[in-house]
Amino acid sequence: MLEPGIEEKTFVLNLGPQHPSTHGVLRILLEMDGEYIAKADPVIGYGHRGHEHMAENRNYLQFLPNMGRVDYLHALAYNQCWCMAVEKLLGITVPERAEFIRVITNELNRITSHLLWFGAYLMDLGAFTPFLYCFDDREHILDLLDRVTGSRLTYCYYRFGGVPSDIDREFIDGCFAFIDRFRSRWKDYDNLVTKNVIFINRTKGVGIITPEMALKYGITGPNLRGSGIPYDIRKSEPYSAYPLFNFEIPIGENGDIFDRYVVRLAEMEQSLRIVEQALVKLPNGPIMAEKVPKRIKPPAGEVYQAVETARGEFGIYIVSQGEVKPYRVKLRVPSFATLSFFPEMAKDNLVADAVANLGSIDVVIPEIDR
Amino acid sequence: MLTDTIQKALAPLNLAKVAPGDYAKTGYHLEVAAAPAQLPALAQAMLNTGCFLESLTAVDVSPEAFTLVYHFANFKELCRTVVHASLPKGTEPPTLSQIYPGADWYEREVYDLFGIRFAGHPNLTRILLPEDADFHPLLKEFGAGDAGTGD
C-alpha cells in the first residue's frame, strides 16, 4: 500500500498463454497495483469453434467426433456423455461388457489427464523433472488406448449402443502391467513433489476455494472436492458400470492448491482400483446393443445427461424435435464455471500466485471456448 | 427428500408449473415453468436450499419467443431441477448474477450467441465471439451452412 499523499497508480499486464500455436489460448488482463492484482479479467473465446452451432447442423452420429475435440485431455468422458444422452433419448440399453470396457478406457483416460496436469502444473511452478516422469507414465496409457481406440488423443471410441471393437488379451495384460508399474511410482512422486518444501510453501494456504464460493459459481470436480465436498457424478448420479465397483472419493480440507493436488493424485489411485476391478470382473457377451437404428431419429423431447470428467461435471442438454438433427445442444463444461471464479481468486494476491492459482484449477481452454 | 424441500420452497412463488419429472427419460427430478420476472425470486429460493446453478442457456423456439433454460443440482443429494421460462423476443429477462455470480458468464454467453439482453447485468459484453461481431449464431435465422446430414 502506498503512503497517504502519494498518488496511486495501477498498470495493466497481459498474462498468457497467448501464442497462437499453444494448445489453449487464454488472455488475462491484470490490473496491477505493484506486485498485487487489483483486478483480473480473463478474455476467452480464441478457440471458439462453435460446437453447439455445429451440433444443430449435423446428425447425431456426425456430431460424435466433435466430442473428442471439446476437452481433448479427457475425450472419452465427453464421448461417453454424448452416447449416453442419445441412448437415453432413444431408449437403448448398453450391454454389460460394453459398459465395462467404457469404464476401463474412461478411467485410463482420466489418469492421462491428471498426469498431464501434474507435469504441466509443476512446470508452471518451475519444476521440470516431474514432467518427464509423468509423460513417461502417460505414454504407456496412450499406447494401450491407441491399441483399442486407434488414436492417441482425440478419441472417438464409443458408439450409440456400445463400443465398436472389443479389447483383447494383450490390452488386458498391458493394463495389469501398467497398474503395477504406476503403483511403484507413487514413492517417487511423493518424494519428488508432495514432500518438496518449495512446492508446499507455494501451494499451502494459497488459492483457497471455499464451499460457499463453489456453490455460487457451480465449481465441480477436483476443484470442489479439494474444498471437502465429496461431489462426484460417478457416485452421486451413478451411470454406466460405476456402481459395481468399490472406490472412494478423495477430498481435501482447506480448499487450497495443495489439497487440489492431493485430491488429483489420490484420484489416480482410485481410477487404478476401478480399472483393476473391471478387468477382473469383465463379463463375456456382446459389445453392442442389438437394436440400434441405422438412422438415428429420436422422438421429440429433451434430455440432460451428466458425467464426471477429470475437470468436473460435464453435462449435455439436447432438445430434439424428432428430426435427424438435434434442435439445440448445450454443452455444460466444467472449466467455464471454474475460470469464471478466477477473478475473485486472484484479486489482492501476488502475480506469482496468479500463475500458481491458474494452473491449479486445471482448466482446458478449448473446452471453455467450445 | 430434497425434491419435497424444493417444492415447498417454490410453493409461495405462484409458478406456472412445479411437477416431478421423469428422471429415467429426461434426467430431471423436478420440472418448473416460470415467467422471466419470477426468476430472481426462484434463484434465491434455489440457493437457499443449497442448490448450485448447473447450466443456463436458451433455445430459439420460434420467430416470436425464446425459452430460457436453467438447470439446478445439489452437491449433497441427487436432485436436478429444470426451469423453463418463455421469453418473448425483444424483451429483457432479469439477471441472476447478483444471486449466483457464476451466472455472470453464462448470461454473457447467452447474450453473445442469442442476443438476449439481461436487465441489470454488470458487464453484458460478448464472451466467445469477437467484440466486433455483428451476428448471434445460435439464432435459427442465422442459418446453417451446409454440413450435410448424410441422408
mmCIF file of C-alpha atoms in Angstrom, chain A residues 41-46 48 52-53 56-59 62 88-89 211 214-220 224 229-231 233 236-238 295 302-306 313 317 319 321 324-328 330 332-333 336-337 339-340 343-344 368-370, chain B residues 23-29 47 50-62 69 71 73-76 78 80 82 84 99-103 105-106 108-109 113-114 123 127-129 131 137-138 140 142-145 147-151:
data_model
loop_
_atom_site.group_PDB
_atom_site.id
_atom_site.type_symbol
_atom_site.label_atom_id
_atom_site.label_comp_id
_atom_site.label_asym_id
_atom_site.label_seq_id
_atom_site.Cartn_x
_atom_site.Cartn_y
_atom_site.Cartn_z
ATOM 1 C CA ASP A 41 -10.295 -10.102 -16.342
ATOM 2 C CA PRO A 42 -9.986 -13.343 -18.324
ATOM 3 C CA VAL A 43 -10.530 -12.934 -22.065
ATOM 4 C CA ILE A 44 -11.696 -16.179 -23.651
ATOM 5 C CA GLY A 45 -13.060 -17.311 -26.984
ATOM 6 C CA TYR A 46 -9.849 -17.555 -29.019
ATOM 7 C CA HIS A 48 -14.301 -20.877 -30.222
ATOM 8 C CA GLU A 52 -23.085 -26.035 -30.303
ATOM 9 C CA HIS A 53 -23.868 -24.499 -33.670
ATOM 10 C CA GLU A 56 -27.587 -28.198 -34.866
ATOM 11 C CA ASN A 57 -26.349 -28.761 -38.391
ATOM 12 C CA ARG A 58 -25.175 -32.360 -38.210
ATOM 13 C CA ASN A 59 -26.996 -35.555 -37.484
ATOM 14 C CA GLN A 62 -21.860 -36.900 -37.322
ATOM 15 C CA LYS A 88 -31.363 -42.061 -23.283
ATOM 16 C CA LEU A 89 -33.342 -40.274 -25.997
ATOM 17 C CA PRO A 211 -17.540 -24.356 -0.287
ATOM 18 C CA ALA A 214 -18.055 -23.282 -5.128
ATOM 19 C CA LEU A 215 -21.824 -23.334 -4.655
ATOM 20 C CA LYS A 216 -22.326 -19.839 -6.039
ATOM 21 C CA TYR A 217 -20.105 -20.382 -9.058
ATOM 22 C CA GLY A 218 -21.064 -24.002 -9.733
ATOM 23 C CA ILE A 219 -17.478 -25.253 -9.387
ATOM 24 C CA THR A 220 -17.235 -29.053 -9.664
ATOM 25 C CA LEU A 224 -14.666 -28.678 -5.463
ATOM 26 C CA ILE A 229 -17.273 -31.641 -0.628
ATOM 27 C CA PRO A 230 -17.490 -35.248 -1.868
ATOM 28 C CA TYR A 231 -19.469 -34.479 -5.026
ATOM 29 C CA ILE A 233 -21.123 -37.717 -10.538
ATOM 30 C CA SER A 236 -23.833 -39.091 -6.722
ATOM 31 C CA GLU A 237 -25.582 -39.772 -10.019
ATOM 32 C CA PRO A 238 -24.245 -43.241 -10.840
ATOM 33 C CA ARG A 295 -30.873 -43.857 -38.929
ATOM 34 C CA GLU A 302 -35.332 -33.085 -24.124
ATOM 35 C CA VAL A 303 -32.685 -34.760 -22.069
ATOM 36 C CA TYR A 304 -29.895 -33.783 -19.690
ATOM 37 C CA GLN A 305 -27.002 -36.154 -19.151
ATOM 38 C CA ALA A 306 -24.048 -35.542 -16.839
ATOM 39 C CA GLU A 313 -19.217 -32.142 -14.210
ATOM 40 C CA TYR A 317 -28.576 -30.816 -22.816
ATOM 41 C CA VAL A 319 -33.582 -30.653 -27.371
ATOM 42 C CA GLN A 321 -37.863 -32.154 -32.281
ATOM 43 C CA VAL A 324 -32.359 -36.402 -37.725
ATOM 44 C CA LYS A 325 -30.509 -33.365 -36.406
ATOM 45 C CA PRO A 326 -30.765 -32.084 -32.826
ATOM 46 C CA TYR A 327 -32.718 -28.844 -32.471
ATOM 47 C CA ARG A 328 -30.429 -27.479 -29.778
ATOM 48 C CA LYS A 330 -25.883 -27.130 -24.928
ATOM 49 C CA ARG A 332 -22.146 -27.542 -19.910
ATOM 50 C CA VAL A 333 -18.379 -27.635 -19.473
ATOM 51 C CA PHE A 336 -16.171 -22.485 -17.785
ATOM 52 C CA ALA A 337 -17.594 -22.183 -14.280
ATOM 53 C CA LEU A 339 -12.475 -19.996 -14.726
ATOM 54 C CA SER A 340 -15.278 -17.519 -14.073
ATOM 55 C CA PRO A 343 -11.018 -13.046 -10.931
ATOM 56 C CA GLU A 344 -12.199 -13.441 -7.366
ATOM 57 C CA ILE A 368 -14.250 -23.359 -22.243
ATOM 58 C CA ASP A 369 -14.346 -21.875 -25.747
ATOM 59 C CA ARG A 370 -16.118 -24.845 -27.345
ATOM 60 C CA TYR B 23 -35.796 -38.956 -14.324
ATOM 61 C CA ALA B 24 -35.086 -42.117 -16.337
ATOM 62 C CA LYS B 25 -36.187 -40.427 -19.539
ATOM 63 C CA THR B 26 -35.037 -36.849 -19.175
ATOM 64 C CA GLY B 27 -32.606 -36.677 -16.239
ATOM 65 C CA TYR B 28 -34.891 -34.283 -14.330
ATOM 66 C CA HIS B 29 -36.348 -34.833 -10.885
ATOM 67 C CA LEU B 47 -29.764 -21.007 -3.437
ATOM 68 C CA GLY B 50 -28.273 -25.325 -1.257
ATOM 69 C CA CYS B 51 -28.573 -25.920 -4.992
ATOM 70 C CA PHE B 52 -25.997 -24.679 -7.482
ATOM 71 C CA LEU B 53 -26.637 -23.350 -10.964
ATOM 72 C CA GLU B 54 -25.564 -26.160 -13.241
ATOM 73 C CA SER B 55 -26.262 -24.516 -16.551
ATOM 74 C CA LEU B 56 -28.048 -21.530 -18.015
ATOM 75 C CA THR B 57 -28.951 -21.373 -21.654
ATOM 76 C CA ALA B 58 -31.611 -20.506 -24.196
ATOM 77 C CA VAL B 59 -33.402 -22.172 -27.083
ATOM 78 C CA ASP B 60 -34.659 -20.270 -30.117
ATOM 79 C CA VAL B 61 -38.053 -21.976 -30.248
ATOM 80 C CA SER B 62 -39.956 -19.800 -32.685
ATOM 81 C CA VAL B 69 -33.487 -22.991 -19.612
ATOM 82 C CA HIS B 71 -30.606 -26.360 -14.571
ATOM 83 C CA ALA B 73 -28.368 -29.511 -8.981
ATOM 84 C CA ASN B 74 -27.172 -30.189 -5.473
ATOM 85 C CA PHE B 75 -23.812 -31.265 -4.031
ATOM 86 C CA LYS B 76 -25.349 -33.334 -1.248
ATOM 87 C CA LEU B 78 -29.224 -36.111 -6.264
ATOM 88 C CA ARG B 80 -31.893 -31.944 -10.755
ATOM 89 C CA VAL B 82 -35.004 -27.699 -14.692
ATOM 90 C CA HIS B 84 -38.174 -23.249 -18.389
ATOM 91 C CA ILE B 99 -27.579 -14.199 -6.670
ATOM 92 C CA TYR B 100 -25.306 -16.654 -8.451
ATOM 93 C CA PRO B 101 -22.082 -14.887 -9.509
ATOM 94 C CA GLY B 102 -21.489 -17.879 -11.789
ATOM 95 C CA ALA B 103 -24.480 -16.737 -13.872
ATOM 96 C CA TRP B 105 -20.535 -15.573 -17.663
ATOM 97 C CA TYR B 106 -23.448 -17.803 -18.622
ATOM 98 C CA ARG B 108 -22.824 -13.156 -21.335
ATOM 99 C CA GLU B 109 -22.674 -16.354 -23.372
ATOM 100 C CA LEU B 113 -24.967 -16.400 -29.041
ATOM 101 C CA PHE B 114 -28.635 -15.326 -28.977
ATOM 102 C CA ASN B 123 -20.949 -6.302 -17.803
ATOM 103 C CA ILE B 127 -17.579 -13.524 -24.379
ATOM 104 C CA LEU B 128 -16.848 -16.163 -27.032
ATOM 105 C CA LEU B 129 -17.113 -14.250 -30.311
ATOM 106 C CA GLU B 131 -16.198 -7.908 -29.763
ATOM 107 C CA PRO B 137 -25.009 -17.514 -34.382
ATOM 108 C CA LEU B 138 -27.471 -19.638 -32.421
ATOM 109 C CA LYS B 140 -32.277 -20.034 -36.183
ATOM 110 C CA PHE B 142 -28.573 -17.148 -38.715
ATOM 111 C CA GLY B 143 -28.764 -20.238 -40.886
ATOM 112 C CA ALA B 144 -26.931 -23.473 -41.036
ATOM 113 C CA GLY B 145 -24.229 -23.617 -43.611
ATOM 114 C CA ALA B 147 -22.522 -29.633 -43.286
ATOM 115 C CA GLY B 148 -24.624 -32.321 -44.936
ATOM 116 C CA THR B 149 -26.785 -34.685 -42.955
ATOM 117 C CA GLY B 150 -25.849 -37.943 -44.617
ATOM 118 C CA ASP B 151 -29.387 -38.517 -45.813
#
